mmCIF file of C-alpha atoms and ligand atoms in Angstrom:
data_model
loop_
_atom_site.group_PDB
_atom_site.id
_atom_site.type_symbol
_atom_site.label_atom_id
_atom_site.label_comp_id
_atom_site.label_asym_id
_atom_site.label_seq_id
_atom_site.Cartn_x
_atom_site.Cartn_y
_atom_site.Cartn_z
ATOM 1 C CA MET O 1 -65.076 -58.308 -35.986
ATOM 2 C CA THR O 2 -63.330 -56.685 -33.689
ATOM 3 C CA SER O 3 -64.599 -53.575 -31.202
ATOM 4 C CA PRO O 4 -62.473 -50.858 -29.683
ATOM 5 C CA THR O 5 -61.365 -51.771 -26.927
ATOM 6 C CA THR O 6 -60.676 -50.646 -23.487
ATOM 7 C CA ALA O 7 -57.040 -49.798 -21.790
ATOM 8 C CA ALA O 8 -56.999 -52.910 -19.483
ATOM 9 C CA GLN O 9 -57.723 -55.135 -22.246
ATOM 10 C CA PRO O 10 -54.898 -57.407 -23.491
ATOM 11 C CA LEU O 11 -54.940 -57.230 -26.959
ATOM 12 C CA GLY O 12 -51.728 -59.791 -27.460
ATOM 13 C CA PHE O 13 -49.932 -59.615 -30.790
ATOM 14 C CA GLY O 14 -51.520 -60.470 -33.783
ATOM 15 C CA ARG O 15 -54.131 -62.265 -32.663
ATOM 16 C CA ILE O 16 -56.945 -59.879 -33.904
ATOM 17 C CA PHE O 17 -57.884 -58.021 -37.665
ATOM 18 C CA THR O 18 -59.685 -55.268 -38.479
ATOM 19 C CA ASP O 19 -62.790 -55.392 -40.909
ATOM 20 C CA HIS O 20 -61.375 -54.287 -43.794
ATOM 21 C CA MET O 21 -58.130 -54.900 -46.138
ATOM 22 C CA VAL O 22 -56.313 -53.742 -48.921
ATOM 23 C CA VAL O 23 -56.070 -55.378 -51.977
ATOM 24 C CA ALA O 24 -53.882 -55.068 -55.355
ATOM 25 C CA GLU O 25 -52.978 -57.384 -58.305
ATOM 26 C CA TYR O 26 -50.278 -57.127 -60.533
ATOM 27 C CA THR O 27 -49.910 -58.455 -63.760
ATOM 28 C CA ALA O 28 -47.104 -58.753 -66.102
ATOM 29 C CA LYS O 29 -49.143 -57.836 -69.063
ATOM 30 C CA GLY O 30 -51.496 -55.403 -67.219
ATOM 31 C CA GLY O 31 -49.216 -54.135 -64.079
ATOM 32 C CA TRP O 32 -50.733 -52.847 -60.750
ATOM 33 C CA GLY O 33 -54.183 -52.871 -60.747
ATOM 34 C CA PRO O 34 -56.158 -50.818 -58.189
ATOM 35 C CA HIS O 35 -55.149 -50.434 -54.637
ATOM 36 C CA ARG O 36 -58.843 -51.502 -53.242
ATOM 37 C CA VAL O 37 -59.891 -50.665 -49.654
ATOM 38 C CA ALA O 38 -62.234 -54.295 -49.453
ATOM 39 C CA LYS O 39 -64.100 -55.887 -46.358
ATOM 40 C CA ARG O 40 -61.702 -58.420 -44.987
ATOM 41 C CA ALA O 41 -62.114 -62.120 -46.376
ATOM 42 C CA ASP O 42 -60.666 -65.678 -47.431
ATOM 43 C CA PHE O 43 -59.027 -65.687 -50.949
ATOM 44 C CA GLN O 44 -58.663 -68.437 -53.533
ATOM 45 C CA LEU O 45 -55.601 -69.180 -54.288
ATOM 46 C CA ASP O 46 -54.278 -71.740 -56.998
ATOM 47 C CA PRO O 47 -52.432 -74.385 -55.533
ATOM 48 C CA ALA O 48 -49.172 -73.940 -58.053
ATOM 49 C CA ALA O 49 -49.097 -70.932 -56.494
ATOM 50 C CA SER O 50 -45.499 -69.714 -56.553
ATOM 51 C CA VAL O 51 -45.462 -68.187 -52.951
ATOM 52 C CA LEU O 52 -46.541 -72.285 -51.700
ATOM 53 C CA HIS O 53 -43.840 -73.783 -53.786
ATOM 54 C CA TYR O 54 -40.822 -71.190 -54.111
ATOM 55 C CA GLY O 55 -42.116 -69.201 -50.562
ATOM 56 C CA GLN O 56 -41.947 -65.506 -52.429
ATOM 57 C CA ALA O 57 -43.388 -63.364 -50.412
ATOM 58 C CA LEU O 58 -42.454 -60.221 -48.775
ATOM 59 C CA PHE O 59 -43.715 -58.211 -45.777
ATOM 60 C CA ASP O 60 -43.375 -55.533 -43.313
ATOM 61 C CA GLY O 61 -44.523 -54.178 -40.886
ATOM 62 C CA ALA O 62 -45.265 -50.742 -39.823
ATOM 63 C CA LYS O 63 -47.682 -48.911 -36.735
ATOM 64 C CA ALA O 64 -49.773 -46.275 -36.158
ATOM 65 C CA PHE O 65 -50.834 -44.705 -32.567
ATOM 66 C CA LEU O 66 -53.914 -42.734 -31.425
ATOM 67 C CA GLY O 67 -52.764 -39.637 -29.820
ATOM 68 C CA HIS O 68 -54.217 -38.331 -26.358
ATOM 69 C CA ASP O 69 -55.288 -35.390 -28.949
ATOM 70 C CA GLY O 70 -57.106 -38.435 -30.881
ATOM 71 C CA LYS O 71 -55.554 -38.270 -34.011
ATOM 72 C CA LEU O 72 -53.979 -41.324 -35.248
ATOM 73 C CA ARG O 73 -50.192 -41.385 -36.843
ATOM 74 C CA VAL O 74 -48.318 -43.904 -38.674
ATOM 75 C CA PHE O 75 -45.081 -44.041 -37.376
ATOM 76 C CA ARG O 76 -42.495 -43.684 -40.525
ATOM 77 C CA LEU O 77 -44.456 -45.000 -43.115
ATOM 78 C CA ASP O 78 -42.890 -43.134 -46.435
ATOM 79 C CA ALA O 79 -39.099 -45.710 -44.874
ATOM 80 C CA HIS O 80 -41.564 -48.966 -44.666
ATOM 81 C CA LEU O 81 -42.154 -47.892 -48.177
ATOM 82 C CA ALA O 82 -39.034 -47.556 -49.164
ATOM 83 C CA ARG O 83 -37.861 -51.107 -47.643
ATOM 84 C CA MET O 84 -40.600 -52.695 -49.416
ATOM 85 C CA GLN O 85 -38.863 -51.199 -52.413
ATOM 86 C CA ARG O 86 -35.929 -52.876 -51.964
ATOM 87 C CA GLY O 87 -36.963 -56.308 -50.755
ATOM 88 C CA ALA O 88 -39.051 -56.848 -53.748
ATOM 89 C CA GLN O 89 -35.967 -56.013 -55.541
ATOM 90 C CA ARG O 90 -34.137 -58.740 -54.085
ATOM 91 C CA LEU O 91 -36.946 -61.460 -54.386
ATOM 92 C CA CYS O 92 -37.295 -60.252 -57.992
ATOM 93 C CA MET O 93 -41.104 -58.768 -57.378
ATOM 94 C CA PRO O 94 -42.503 -56.193 -59.277
ATOM 95 C CA PRO O 95 -41.351 -53.159 -57.806
ATOM 96 C CA VAL O 96 -44.566 -51.718 -55.540
ATOM 97 C CA ASP O 97 -46.901 -48.733 -56.639
ATOM 98 C CA ALA O 98 -45.734 -47.426 -53.776
ATOM 99 C CA GLU O 99 -47.804 -43.970 -53.968
ATOM 100 C CA ALA O 100 -51.061 -45.685 -54.509
ATOM 101 C CA LEU O 101 -49.888 -48.378 -51.712
ATOM 102 C CA ARG O 102 -49.492 -45.349 -49.253
ATOM 103 C CA LYS O 103 -52.758 -43.679 -49.876
ATOM 104 C CA SER O 104 -54.651 -46.444 -50.094
ATOM 105 C CA ILE O 105 -53.298 -47.808 -45.800
ATOM 106 C CA LEU O 106 -54.194 -44.250 -44.728
ATOM 107 C CA GLN O 107 -57.393 -44.900 -46.528
ATOM 108 C CA LEU O 108 -57.842 -48.703 -44.891
ATOM 109 C CA LEU O 109 -56.113 -47.039 -41.711
ATOM 110 C CA ASP O 110 -59.392 -44.040 -41.076
ATOM 111 C CA THR O 111 -62.233 -47.003 -42.933
ATOM 112 C CA ASP O 112 -61.244 -48.787 -39.399
ATOM 113 C CA ARG O 113 -60.152 -46.282 -36.829
ATOM 114 C CA ALA O 114 -62.336 -47.264 -34.627
ATOM 115 C CA HIS O 115 -60.978 -50.342 -33.859
ATOM 116 C CA ALA O 116 -57.538 -47.783 -33.180
ATOM 117 C CA PRO O 117 -56.630 -48.912 -29.304
ATOM 118 C CA THR O 118 -56.170 -46.279 -26.895
ATOM 119 C CA GLY O 119 -54.527 -48.264 -23.941
ATOM 120 C CA GLU O 120 -50.465 -47.631 -23.186
ATOM 121 C CA GLY O 121 -48.571 -49.661 -25.123
ATOM 122 C CA GLN O 122 -51.144 -50.191 -27.662
ATOM 123 C CA SER O 123 -51.255 -49.049 -31.529
ATOM 124 C CA VAL O 124 -52.845 -50.441 -35.497
ATOM 125 C CA TYR O 125 -50.325 -53.324 -36.438
ATOM 126 C CA ILE O 126 -50.427 -52.674 -39.725
ATOM 127 C CA ARG O 127 -49.021 -55.957 -42.233
ATOM 128 C CA PRO O 128 -48.533 -55.098 -45.800
ATOM 129 C CA ILE O 129 -47.777 -58.858 -47.503
ATOM 130 C CA LEU O 130 -46.970 -59.118 -51.626
ATOM 131 C CA PHE O 131 -46.877 -62.569 -52.923
ATOM 132 C CA GLY O 132 -47.072 -64.610 -56.328
ATOM 133 C CA THR O 133 -49.466 -65.806 -57.200
ATOM 134 C CA GLU O 134 -48.659 -67.887 -60.603
ATOM 135 C CA GLY O 135 -50.092 -71.299 -61.044
ATOM 136 C CA PHE O 136 -46.841 -72.083 -62.700
ATOM 137 C CA LEU O 137 -44.305 -74.683 -60.994
ATOM 138 C CA GLY O 138 -40.826 -74.391 -63.686
ATOM 139 C CA VAL O 139 -38.742 -72.091 -61.198
ATOM 140 C CA ARG O 140 -38.715 -68.028 -61.605
ATOM 141 C CA PRO O 141 -40.522 -65.758 -60.466
ATOM 142 C CA SER O 142 -43.705 -65.399 -60.384
ATOM 143 C CA GLU O 143 -45.706 -63.687 -63.491
ATOM 144 C CA SER O 144 -48.794 -62.828 -61.390
ATOM 145 C CA TYR O 145 -49.240 -61.027 -57.372
ATOM 146 C CA THR O 146 -51.335 -59.642 -54.869
ATOM 147 C CA LEU O 147 -50.538 -57.125 -52.244
ATOM 148 C CA PHE O 148 -52.577 -57.341 -49.066
ATOM 149 C CA VAL O 149 -52.411 -54.638 -45.811
ATOM 150 C CA ILE O 150 -54.032 -56.369 -43.152
ATOM 151 C CA LEU O 151 -54.619 -54.001 -39.778
ATOM 152 C CA SER O 152 -54.190 -56.103 -36.330
ATOM 153 C CA PRO O 153 -54.805 -53.426 -32.603
ATOM 154 C CA VAL O 154 -51.538 -54.599 -30.649
ATOM 155 C CA GLY O 155 -50.175 -54.430 -27.213
ATOM 156 C CA ASN O 156 -47.219 -54.699 -25.894
ATOM 157 C CA TYR O 157 -44.926 -57.271 -28.066
ATOM 158 C CA TYR O 158 -43.735 -59.359 -25.572
ATOM 159 C CA GLU O 159 -45.807 -60.715 -23.225
ATOM 160 C CA ALA O 160 -43.072 -60.076 -20.073
ATOM 161 C CA GLY O 161 -44.069 -56.458 -21.187
ATOM 162 C CA THR O 162 -40.636 -54.201 -20.134
ATOM 163 C CA LYS O 163 -38.574 -57.000 -18.409
ATOM 164 C CA PRO O 164 -35.024 -57.826 -19.675
ATOM 165 C CA LEU O 165 -35.093 -60.542 -22.410
ATOM 166 C CA ARG O 166 -32.712 -63.562 -21.582
ATOM 167 C CA LEU O 167 -31.071 -64.698 -24.850
ATOM 168 C CA TRP O 168 -29.650 -68.100 -25.789
ATOM 169 C CA VAL O 169 -26.170 -66.630 -27.951
ATOM 170 C CA GLU O 170 -26.810 -69.333 -31.047
ATOM 171 C CA ARG O 171 -23.638 -71.690 -31.926
ATOM 172 C CA GLU O 172 -25.799 -74.151 -34.290
ATOM 173 C CA ASP O 173 -28.432 -71.937 -36.177
ATOM 174 C CA VAL O 174 -27.537 -68.908 -38.672
ATOM 175 C CA ARG O 175 -30.343 -66.487 -39.031
ATOM 176 C CA ALA O 176 -28.619 -65.325 -42.038
ATOM 177 C CA ALA O 177 -25.616 -65.898 -44.454
ATOM 178 C CA PRO O 178 -23.762 -62.681 -46.284
ATOM 179 C CA GLY O 179 -25.052 -63.383 -49.776
ATOM 180 C CA GLY O 180 -28.515 -64.360 -48.427
ATOM 181 C CA LEU O 181 -31.778 -63.235 -48.017
ATOM 182 C CA GLY O 182 -30.706 -61.722 -44.548
ATOM 183 C CA GLU O 183 -31.717 -58.430 -45.190
ATOM 184 C CA ALA O 184 -35.625 -59.050 -47.107
ATOM 185 C CA LYS O 185 -38.613 -58.899 -45.192
ATOM 186 C CA THR O 186 -38.676 -61.982 -46.023
ATOM 187 C CA GLY O 187 -40.765 -65.187 -44.089
ATOM 188 C CA ALA O 188 -37.963 -67.364 -45.321
ATOM 189 C CA ASN O 189 -35.473 -65.354 -42.623
ATOM 190 C CA TYR O 190 -38.747 -66.728 -40.012
ATOM 191 C CA LEU O 191 -38.677 -69.959 -40.914
ATOM 192 C CA ALA O 192 -34.504 -70.189 -39.858
ATOM 193 C CA SER O 193 -34.958 -69.088 -36.621
ATOM 194 C CA LEU O 194 -38.383 -70.891 -35.475
ATOM 195 C CA ALA O 195 -36.355 -74.010 -34.615
ATOM 196 C CA ALA O 196 -33.808 -71.806 -32.399
ATOM 197 C CA ALA O 197 -35.834 -70.109 -30.618
ATOM 198 C CA GLN O 198 -38.208 -73.076 -29.745
ATOM 199 C CA LYS O 199 -35.036 -74.325 -28.985
ATOM 200 C CA ALA O 200 -34.093 -71.405 -26.971
ATOM 201 C CA LYS O 201 -37.908 -71.904 -24.858
ATOM 202 C CA ALA O 202 -37.235 -75.085 -24.198
ATOM 203 C CA ARG O 203 -33.555 -74.111 -21.976
ATOM 204 C CA GLY O 204 -36.296 -71.471 -20.463
ATOM 205 C CA TYR O 205 -34.737 -68.092 -22.855
ATOM 206 C CA ASP O 206 -36.956 -66.014 -24.310
ATOM 207 C CA GLN O 207 -34.962 -65.735 -27.117
ATOM 208 C CA VAL O 208 -32.077 -66.342 -29.856
ATOM 209 C CA LEU O 209 -28.788 -63.650 -29.731
ATOM 210 C CA TRP O 210 -27.385 -64.772 -33.473
ATOM 211 C CA LEU O 211 -24.363 -64.830 -34.521
ATOM 212 C CA ASP O 212 -22.585 -64.054 -38.328
ATOM 213 C CA ALA O 213 -22.743 -67.326 -40.082
ATOM 214 C CA ILE O 214 -18.673 -67.596 -40.555
ATOM 215 C CA THR O 215 -17.203 -66.497 -37.567
ATOM 216 C CA ARG O 216 -19.678 -67.814 -35.224
ATOM 217 C CA ASN O 217 -18.084 -64.558 -33.211
ATOM 218 C CA LYS O 218 -20.107 -61.609 -34.147
ATOM 219 C CA LEU O 219 -22.957 -60.612 -32.781
ATOM 220 C CA GLU O 220 -26.307 -60.112 -35.305
ATOM 221 C CA GLU O 221 -29.745 -59.873 -33.883
ATOM 222 C CA VAL O 222 -31.829 -60.279 -31.551
ATOM 223 C CA GLY O 223 -34.130 -62.855 -32.127
ATOM 224 C CA THR O 224 -36.589 -60.306 -34.577
ATOM 225 C CA MET O 225 -35.131 -56.976 -33.934
ATOM 226 C CA ASN O 226 -32.117 -55.366 -34.317
ATOM 227 C CA LEU O 227 -29.269 -55.536 -31.772
ATOM 228 C CA PHE O 228 -27.595 -52.210 -29.705
ATOM 229 C CA VAL O 229 -24.369 -52.644 -27.168
ATOM 230 C CA GLN O 230 -23.797 -49.870 -25.070
ATOM 231 C CA ILE O 231 -19.755 -49.786 -23.942
ATOM 232 C CA GLY O 232 -18.714 -46.918 -21.656
ATOM 233 C CA ASP O 233 -20.547 -43.788 -23.450
ATOM 234 C CA THR O 234 -20.346 -45.575 -26.902
ATOM 235 C CA VAL O 235 -23.286 -47.485 -28.726
ATOM 236 C CA ILE O 236 -22.589 -49.998 -31.580
ATOM 237 C CA THR O 237 -24.847 -51.620 -33.860
ATOM 238 C CA PRO O 238 -23.499 -54.298 -36.342
ATOM 239 C CA PRO O 239 -23.212 -52.427 -39.871
ATOM 240 C CA LEU O 240 -26.224 -52.904 -42.482
ATOM 241 C CA ASP O 241 -23.531 -55.816 -45.235
ATOM 242 C CA GLY O 242 -26.459 -57.155 -46.227
ATOM 243 C CA THR O 243 -27.453 -60.539 -43.298
ATOM 244 C CA ILE O 244 -28.684 -57.485 -41.272
ATOM 245 C CA LEU O 245 -32.246 -56.295 -40.889
ATOM 246 C CA PRO O 246 -32.345 -53.073 -42.000
ATOM 247 C CA GLY O 247 -34.894 -52.126 -39.437
ATOM 248 C CA ILE O 248 -36.780 -48.716 -39.073
ATOM 249 C CA THR O 249 -36.545 -48.650 -35.567
ATOM 250 C CA ARG O 250 -32.818 -49.308 -36.052
ATOM 251 C CA ALA O 251 -32.535 -46.314 -38.023
ATOM 252 C CA SER O 252 -34.569 -44.168 -36.060
ATOM 253 C CA SER O 253 -32.780 -44.980 -32.583
ATOM 254 C CA LEU O 254 -29.208 -43.869 -34.916
ATOM 255 C CA ALA O 255 -30.398 -41.152 -35.544
ATOM 256 C CA LEU O 256 -31.922 -40.321 -31.911
ATOM 257 C CA LEU O 257 -28.318 -40.871 -30.141
ATOM 258 C CA ARG O 258 -26.188 -38.779 -33.088
ATOM 259 C CA SER O 259 -28.630 -35.554 -32.732
ATOM 260 C CA TRP O 260 -28.419 -36.200 -28.686
ATOM 261 C CA GLY O 261 -24.359 -36.412 -29.387
ATOM 262 C CA VAL O 262 -23.875 -39.286 -28.174
ATOM 263 C CA ASN O 263 -21.306 -41.657 -29.954
ATOM 264 C CA ALA O 264 -23.224 -44.461 -31.781
ATOM 265 C CA GLU O 265 -20.849 -46.596 -34.417
ATOM 266 C CA GLU O 266 -21.707 -49.035 -36.743
ATOM 267 C CA ARG O 267 -19.201 -51.617 -36.284
ATOM 268 C CA ALA O 268 -19.160 -55.478 -36.139
ATOM 269 C CA ILE O 269 -18.864 -56.517 -32.400
ATOM 270 C CA THR O 270 -18.589 -60.024 -31.237
ATOM 271 C CA PHE O 271 -19.095 -61.999 -28.029
ATOM 272 C CA ASP O 272 -15.661 -61.803 -27.164
ATOM 273 C CA GLU O 273 -15.516 -58.008 -26.930
ATOM 274 C CA VAL O 274 -18.654 -58.402 -25.261
ATOM 275 C CA ARG O 275 -17.084 -61.042 -22.475
ATOM 276 C CA GLY O 276 -14.880 -58.433 -22.019
ATOM 277 C CA ALA O 277 -16.421 -55.738 -21.261
ATOM 278 C CA VAL O 278 -18.789 -57.482 -18.935
ATOM 279 C CA LYS O 279 -15.699 -58.520 -16.977
ATOM 280 C CA ALA O 280 -14.180 -54.840 -16.794
ATOM 281 C CA GLY O 281 -17.674 -54.140 -15.394
ATOM 282 C CA THR O 282 -17.948 -51.388 -19.015
ATOM 283 C CA LEU O 283 -20.564 -52.984 -20.225
ATOM 284 C CA ARG O 284 -23.845 -50.299 -19.698
ATOM 285 C CA GLY O 285 -26.568 -52.766 -21.684
ATOM 286 C CA ILE O 286 -27.535 -54.284 -24.845
ATOM 287 C CA PHE O 287 -31.171 -53.990 -26.427
ATOM 288 C CA GLY O 288 -33.174 -54.831 -29.278
ATOM 289 C CA THR O 289 -35.172 -52.199 -31.849
ATOM 290 C CA GLY O 290 -38.152 -53.253 -33.310
ATOM 291 C CA THR O 291 -41.252 -51.865 -34.287
ATOM 292 C CA ALA O 292 -43.296 -54.750 -32.318
ATOM 293 C CA ALA O 293 -41.475 -53.608 -29.339
ATOM 294 C CA VAL O 294 -39.752 -50.568 -29.498
ATOM 295 C CA VAL O 295 -36.586 -51.503 -27.720
ATOM 296 C CA ALA O 296 -36.476 -54.160 -25.639
ATOM 297 C CA PRO O 297 -33.560 -54.219 -22.970
ATOM 298 C CA VAL O 298 -31.223 -57.456 -22.119
ATOM 299 C CA GLY O 299 -30.780 -58.635 -19.094
ATOM 300 C CA GLU O 300 -28.986 -62.235 -19.531
ATOM 301 C CA LEU O 301 -27.174 -63.991 -22.289
ATOM 302 C CA GLY O 302 -26.432 -67.702 -22.398
ATOM 303 C CA THR O 303 -24.166 -70.342 -23.364
ATOM 304 C CA ALA O 304 -23.568 -74.054 -22.805
ATOM 305 C CA GLU O 305 -20.198 -72.626 -20.644
ATOM 306 C CA GLU O 306 -21.692 -69.339 -19.131
ATOM 307 C CA THR O 307 -23.786 -67.037 -17.533
ATOM 308 C CA LEU O 308 -23.107 -63.642 -18.813
ATOM 309 C CA THR O 309 -25.476 -61.185 -15.785
ATOM 310 C CA ILE O 310 -26.344 -57.828 -18.694
ATOM 311 C CA PRO O 311 -26.921 -54.713 -16.601
ATOM 312 C CA THR O 312 -30.180 -53.351 -17.279
ATOM 313 C CA GLY O 313 -31.567 -49.640 -16.650
ATOM 314 C CA GLN O 314 -27.799 -47.707 -17.290
ATOM 315 C CA ASP O 315 -27.723 -47.811 -20.945
ATOM 316 C CA VAL O 316 -29.554 -45.251 -23.379
ATOM 317 C CA SER O 317 -32.503 -47.629 -24.310
ATOM 318 C CA PRO O 318 -35.089 -45.993 -21.508
ATOM 319 C CA ARG O 319 -34.311 -42.618 -22.756
ATOM 320 C CA LEU O 320 -34.845 -44.069 -26.258
ATOM 321 C CA LEU O 321 -38.071 -45.931 -25.934
ATOM 322 C CA ASP O 322 -39.559 -42.790 -24.007
ATOM 323 C CA ALA O 323 -38.209 -40.390 -26.741
ATOM 324 C CA ILE O 324 -39.585 -42.508 -29.821
ATOM 325 C CA THR O 325 -42.955 -43.449 -28.219
ATOM 326 C CA ARG O 326 -43.752 -39.584 -27.344
ATOM 327 C CA LEU O 327 -42.837 -38.847 -31.080
ATOM 328 C CA GLN O 328 -45.075 -41.935 -31.973
ATOM 329 C CA ARG O 329 -48.048 -40.635 -29.378
ATOM 330 C CA GLY O 330 -48.150 -37.206 -30.449
ATOM 331 C CA LEU O 331 -46.095 -35.928 -27.115
ATOM 332 C CA SER O 332 -43.087 -34.281 -28.842
ATOM 333 C CA ASP O 333 -41.824 -31.923 -31.099
ATOM 334 C CA ASP O 334 -41.372 -34.186 -34.355
ATOM 335 C CA PRO O 335 -38.888 -32.421 -36.932
ATOM 336 C CA ASN O 336 -37.352 -35.283 -38.905
ATOM 337 C CA GLY O 337 -40.748 -35.234 -40.325
ATOM 338 C CA TRP O 338 -41.638 -39.444 -39.128
ATOM 339 C CA MET O 339 -45.446 -39.280 -38.427
ATOM 340 C CA THR O 340 -48.456 -38.965 -41.131
ATOM 341 C CA THR O 341 -51.663 -38.317 -40.283
ATOM 342 C CA VAL O 342 -54.512 -40.364 -41.212
HETATM 343 C C1 PLP G 1 -38.654 -56.298 -39.225
HETATM 344 C C2 PLP G 1 -37.220 -57.020 -38.464
HETATM 345 C C3 PLP G 1 -36.257 -55.905 -37.525
HETATM 346 C C4 PLP G 1 -36.726 -54.427 -37.312
HETATM 347 O O1 PLP G 1 -36.843 -53.580 -38.443
HETATM 348 P P1 PLP G 1 -38.114 -52.470 -37.716
HETATM 349 O O2 PLP G 1 -38.522 -51.401 -38.961
HETATM 350 O O3 PLP G 1 -37.274 -51.331 -36.719
HETATM 351 O O4 PLP G 1 -39.369 -53.060 -37.493
HETATM 352 C C5 PLP G 1 -35.279 -56.118 -37.181
HETATM 353 N N1 PLP G 1 -35.194 -57.569 -37.559
HETATM 354 C C6 PLP G 1 -35.551 -58.267 -38.529
HETATM 355 C C7 PLP G 1 -34.720 -60.198 -38.333
HETATM 356 C C8 PLP G 1 -36.749 -57.735 -38.698
HETATM 357 O O5 PLP G 1 -37.730 -58.859 -39.156
#
């Protein structure tokens, strides 16, 4: 389907796929069947399948990187699988067979190894998805599920590359509310975000800065990334209170910052506090973190009343980006055992 790519070829994000996929099926009676690596192909679904009607679907997104030494390494695969396990529980789905899934993902990567791109910033995006397949219109969890893993050779997520993001501060739509699905990687959260993202783009912004559903003042996430703010020497990220997606890049960034002796706090931070820090000249930077972009600096926040210019290049984000991407490429030590060689 795709051929090995060269550094010069722009891959985009999630546009092309490799030739194979992992397939596994679950039934309430029989449990999980084997996790097979098969040719990537269309599949059949009952028109009454629960995923189509009630959105019972959970996904994840990890990446594998081809190092200059020719080795293919996955970043924090076990953390991704553990997050799927928690998400499956939240969405009333059966526990994934983490060991079978882990083995089959490594086997899939090995099978399609020739598709791994070699260019700067390029990688193999790993997309597992678990969804309800039972043909039944009653509202209850499905009794049968399918799990797929597909691979997509990808480039930098943001077409603008490392250009700082311009964010619209969203005061009308919310991504997630307390008690809702915000901490699960489910399509419903993305669906909730589409209209606001579209409106932000129409206003000339790249993405949305999400605020909390109750006070509409606490910062939550940046588009589909976790959010970090640096004020003076302190780095702040909102706590995992149920509305924030527990990002693996977020957790890795906190661990790295703390290992460097940086004061990294998990606490609520309001838009008022950010505005105050901008006015006082103490705001050093704002950035998003996620598997797709790793670290993405923010250069501007816009509201109906004002535009805040956010300094860039003066915070920890360039150091974080460098440390994480070097680790992913196998160019630095891996004291935490975050990389799995295929
Ligand atoms: C996936 C995701 C993130 C980032 O998580 P990573 O594990 O770092 O990729 C952040 N926010 C949302 C809403 C997400 O879906």
